[in-house]
Amino acid sequence: MMLSDDSISSLISIGERGFYFQRLQDIYREIPQTICKCCGECCRHGPRVYMTEYLHIYRAMKNMSHDKFSQIVKKTIRYGFLSLVDTSLSCPFLEDGKCIIYDHRAFNCRTWGHSSEEEYYFYIEKARKELESERDFWLNHFEIQIPDSIVHGHKTFCTNMKLTGSAQLTAEKRKLQEGKIERLENLFIQESMMPDEGGVLELPLFICLTFIGSAQFFNSRPRIMKEYLENGNSGFLEELITIHFNG
């Protein structure tokens, strides 16, 4: 997958004509609002998003200044390549404890804080097992050791997130809301005649596949990860960014 800027612009036009982004916002507005101390601790990882959500966010990014757009794309590409080896990284859209795409943030970000403590640790344990499996993959296939602080570095349950008055979004209601986004996504894919079936990817990965391309990204990632673990940086990564993104 590699969607050029022109291809994305065409898809965004389809989304605007079909009011897909407006309908997405309508679904978002059904989610009870929360408030927090904006410490940024819950934003350690790039959120998983649907294609429709990605286009909605990308459209907002294009409204940024040229320099800001360039800065966030490069930062996000670095995150996409290094998220499993650089323990200092947070979501690339987090700046000074604030989300720079807050009004356009994805479903998974908007529903953060609605899970009970029991549900939270259930999802954390599931994520930890996935990371342990990923750690084994990288070690067995590329001799790359993912740091334990990344595999087991999930935060404890946050008690600083508060509802603004509405009832908590239960797991059942969350599933219903996400089902609405899935149906909207399917309608968009049909109307835009996209060859892909859609699905959920990390937002930084969408950016990497857009500007780097899937083959280049997945083929280059092991080399870049090894360089970073050995040197604390990757000259090859910076070369890739220069070649594929000169914005």
Coordinates of C-alpha atoms in Angstrom, one line a residue:
M1 CA 0.0 0.0 0.0
M2 CA 1.2 3.5 -0.9
L3 CA -1.3 6.3 -1.2
S4 CA 0.3 9.3 -2.8
D5 CA -0.7 12.8 -1.6
D6 CA -2.8 13.1 -4.8
S7 CA -4.6 9.8 -4.1
I8 CA -5.3 10.9 -0.6
S9 CA -6.7 14.2 -1.8
S10 CA -9.0 12.3 -4.2
L11 CA -10.2 10.1 -1.3
I12 CA -10.7 13.1 0.9
S13 CA -12.9 14.7 -1.8
I14 CA -15.0 11.6 -1.9
G15 CA -15.3 11.7 1.9
E16 CA -16.4 15.3 1.8
R17 CA -19.0 14.8 -1.0
G18 CA -20.5 11.9 0.8
F19 CA -20.4 13.7 4.2
Y20 CA -18.3 10.8 5.6
F21 CA -16.3 13.0 7.9
Q22 CA -19.4 14.7 9.2
R23 CA -21.0 11.4 9.8
L24 CA -17.8 10.3 11.6
Q25 CA -18.0 13.4 13.8
D26 CA -21.7 12.6 14.6
I27 CA -20.6 9.2 15.9
Y28 CA -17.9 10.8 17.9
R29 CA -20.4 13.2 19.5
E30 CA -22.3 10.2 20.9
I31 CA -19.3 9.3 23.0
P32 CA -19.5 10.8 26.6
Q33 CA -16.9 13.5 27.1
T34 CA -14.1 13.2 29.6
I35 CA -11.7 15.6 31.2
C36 CA -8.2 14.9 32.6
K37 CA -5.0 16.5 33.8
C38 CA -3.4 16.2 30.3
C39 CA -0.3 14.5 31.7
G40 CA 0.2 12.7 28.4
E41 CA 1.0 9.4 30.1
C42 CA -1.8 7.6 28.3
C43 CA -0.5 8.8 24.9
R44 CA 2.6 6.6 24.9
H45 CA 1.6 4.8 21.7
G46 CA 0.1 5.9 18.4
P47 CA -3.6 5.1 18.3
R48 CA -5.1 2.4 16.1
V49 CA -7.4 4.0 13.5
Y50 CA -9.7 3.1 10.6
M51 CA -8.9 4.4 7.1
T52 CA -11.8 6.9 7.3
E53 CA -10.4 8.2 10.5
Y54 CA -6.9 8.5 9.0
L55 CA -8.2 10.5 6.1
H56 CA -10.1 12.7 8.6
I57 CA -6.9 13.3 10.5
Y58 CA -4.8 13.8 7.4
R59 CA -7.2 16.4 6.1
A60 CA -6.7 18.3 9.4
M61 CA -2.9 17.9 9.0
K62 CA -3.0 19.5 5.6
N63 CA -4.6 22.6 7.1
M64 CA -1.5 23.1 9.2
S65 CA 1.3 25.3 8.0
H66 CA 3.7 23.8 5.5
D67 CA 6.5 23.7 8.1
K68 CA 4.2 22.1 10.8
F69 CA 2.9 19.5 8.4
S70 CA 6.5 18.6 7.4
Q71 CA 7.6 18.4 11.0
I72 CA 4.8 16.1 12.1
V73 CA 5.2 13.8 9.1
K74 CA 8.9 13.3 9.7
K75 CA 8.3 12.9 13.4
T76 CA 5.6 10.3 12.7
I77 CA 7.8 8.4 10.2
R78 CA 10.6 8.2 12.8
Y79 CA 8.1 6.9 15.4
G80 CA 6.8 4.3 12.9
F81 CA 10.3 2.8 12.4
L82 CA 11.6 3.1 16.0
S83 CA 8.5 2.5 18.2
L84 CA 9.7 -0.9 19.3
V85 CA 13.3 0.1 20.2
D86 CA 13.2 3.7 21.3
T87 CA 11.9 3.8 24.9
S88 CA 11.6 7.6 24.9
L89 CA 8.9 7.8 22.2
S90 CA 5.4 9.0 22.8
C91 CA 2.6 9.4 20.3
P92 CA 4.0 11.8 17.6
F93 CA 0.9 13.9 17.8
L94 CA 1.6 14.7 21.5
E95 CA 3.4 18.0 22.1
D96 CA 3.9 19.5 25.6
G97 CA 1.2 17.2 27.0
K98 CA -1.3 18.3 24.4
C99 CA -2.8 16.5 21.4
I100 CA -2.3 18.6 18.3
I101 CA -5.1 16.9 16.5
Y102 CA -7.4 16.7 19.5
D103 CA -10.6 17.8 17.7
H104 CA -9.9 15.2 15.0
R105 CA -8.6 12.4 17.3
A106 CA -9.7 8.8 16.7
F107 CA -12.3 6.7 18.3
N108 CA -9.7 4.8 20.4
C109 CA -8.5 8.1 21.9
R110 CA -12.0 9.4 22.6
T111 CA -13.0 6.3 24.4
W112 CA -9.9 6.1 26.6
G113 CA -10.8 6.3 30.3
H114 CA -14.2 4.7 29.8
S115 CA -13.0 1.2 30.7
S116 CA -13.3 0.0 34.3
E117 CA -10.1 -0.9 36.1
E118 CA -10.8 -4.6 35.5
E119 CA -11.4 -4.0 31.8
Y120 CA -8.3 -1.9 31.5
Y121 CA -6.0 -4.6 32.9
F122 CA -7.7 -7.2 30.7
Y123 CA -6.7 -5.1 27.6
I124 CA -3.3 -4.4 29.0
E125 CA -2.6 -8.1 29.5
K126 CA -3.8 -8.8 25.9
A127 CA -1.5 -6.0 24.6
R128 CA 1.4 -7.4 26.6
K129 CA 1.0 -10.9 25.2
E130 CA 0.9 -9.4 21.7
L131 CA 4.2 -7.5 22.4
E132 CA 5.8 -10.6 23.8
S133 CA 4.9 -12.5 20.6
E134 CA 6.3 -9.6 18.6
R135 CA 9.5 -9.6 20.7
D136 CA 10.0 -13.3 19.9
F137 CA 9.4 -12.7 16.2
W138 CA 12.1 -9.9 16.0
L139 CA 14.5 -11.9 18.1
N140 CA 14.1 -15.2 16.2
H141 CA 14.0 -13.7 12.7
F142 CA 16.4 -10.7 13.0
E143 CA 18.3 -11.1 16.3
I144 CA 16.8 -7.8 17.4
Q145 CA 16.1 -7.5 21.1
I146 CA 13.0 -5.4 21.9
P147 CA 13.6 -3.7 25.3
D148 CA 11.7 -5.2 28.3
S149 CA 10.6 -1.6 29.2
I150 CA 8.6 -1.5 25.9
V151 CA 7.1 -5.0 26.2
H152 CA 6.2 -4.6 29.9
G153 CA 6.0 -0.8 30.1
H154 CA 2.3 -0.2 30.2
K155 CA 1.0 2.3 32.8
T156 CA -1.1 1.5 35.8
F157 CA -4.8 2.3 35.7
C158 CA -5.3 6.1 35.5
T159 CA -7.7 7.6 38.1
N160 CA -7.3 11.2 36.8
M161 CA -9.8 10.7 33.9
K162 CA -13.3 12.0 34.8
L163 CA -16.6 12.0 33.0
T164 CA -18.2 15.4 32.4
G165 CA -21.6 14.2 33.5
S166 CA -22.7 11.6 31.0
A167 CA -22.8 7.9 31.8
Q168 CA -19.7 5.8 31.3
L169 CA -19.5 4.1 27.9
T170 CA -19.7 0.5 28.8
A171 CA -17.8 -2.2 26.9
E172 CA -21.1 -3.2 25.2
K173 CA -21.9 0.4 24.1
R174 CA -18.4 0.9 23.0
K175 CA -18.7 -2.1 20.7
L176 CA -21.9 -0.7 19.3
Q177 CA -20.3 2.6 18.6
E178 CA -17.3 1.0 17.0
G179 CA -19.7 -1.0 14.8
K180 CA -21.1 2.3 13.5
I181 CA -17.6 3.3 12.4
E182 CA -17.0 -0.1 10.8
R183 CA -20.2 0.3 8.7
L184 CA -19.2 3.8 7.7
E185 CA -15.8 2.5 6.7
N186 CA -17.3 -0.3 4.6
L187 CA -19.6 2.2 2.8
F188 CA -16.7 4.5 2.1
I189 CA -14.5 1.7 0.7
Q190 CA -17.4 0.7 -1.6
E191 CA -18.0 4.2 -2.8
S192 CA -14.3 5.0 -3.3
M193 CA -13.7 1.6 -5.0
M194 CA -10.5 1.1 -3.0
P195 CA -8.7 -2.2 -3.7
D196 CA -8.0 -2.7 0.1
E197 CA -10.6 -4.1 2.4
G198 CA -9.8 -1.4 5.0
G199 CA -9.1 -2.4 8.6
V200 CA -7.4 -0.9 11.6
L201 CA -3.8 0.2 11.7
E202 CA -1.7 2.4 14.0
L203 CA -1.9 6.0 12.8
P204 CA 1.9 6.3 12.5
L205 CA 1.9 3.2 10.3
F206 CA -0.6 4.8 7.9
I207 CA 1.7 7.8 7.6
C208 CA 4.7 5.5 6.9
L209 CA 2.9 3.5 4.3
T210 CA 1.7 6.7 2.6
F211 CA 5.1 8.3 2.3
I212 CA 7.5 5.3 2.4
G213 CA 5.4 2.5 0.9
S214 CA 4.8 -0.9 2.4
A215 CA 7.6 -2.8 0.7
Q216 CA 10.2 -0.1 1.5
F217 CA 8.9 0.2 5.1
F218 CA 8.9 -3.4 6.0
N219 CA 12.1 -4.2 4.2
S220 CA 14.0 -1.3 5.8
R221 CA 12.7 -1.5 9.3
P222 CA 15.0 -4.3 10.6
R223 CA 18.1 -2.5 9.4
I224 CA 16.9 0.8 11.0
M225 CA 16.0 -0.9 14.3
K226 CA 19.5 -2.5 14.4
E227 CA 21.2 0.7 13.7
Y228 CA 19.3 2.5 16.4
L229 CA 20.0 -0.2 19.0
E230 CA 23.8 -0.1 18.1
N231 CA 24.3 3.7 17.7
G232 CA 21.3 5.5 19.3
N233 CA 20.4 6.8 15.8
S234 CA 19.9 5.6 12.2
G235 CA 21.5 7.4 9.3
F236 CA 19.7 5.2 6.9
L237 CA 16.3 6.3 8.4
E238 CA 17.2 9.9 7.8
E239 CA 18.2 9.1 4.2
L240 CA 14.8 7.5 3.7
I241 CA 13.0 10.5 5.0
T242 CA 15.0 12.8 2.8
I243 CA 14.4 10.7 -0.3
H244 CA 10.7 10.0 0.2
F245 CA 9.6 13.2 2.0
N246 CA 11.1 16.5 0.9
G247 CA 8.3 18.6 2.2

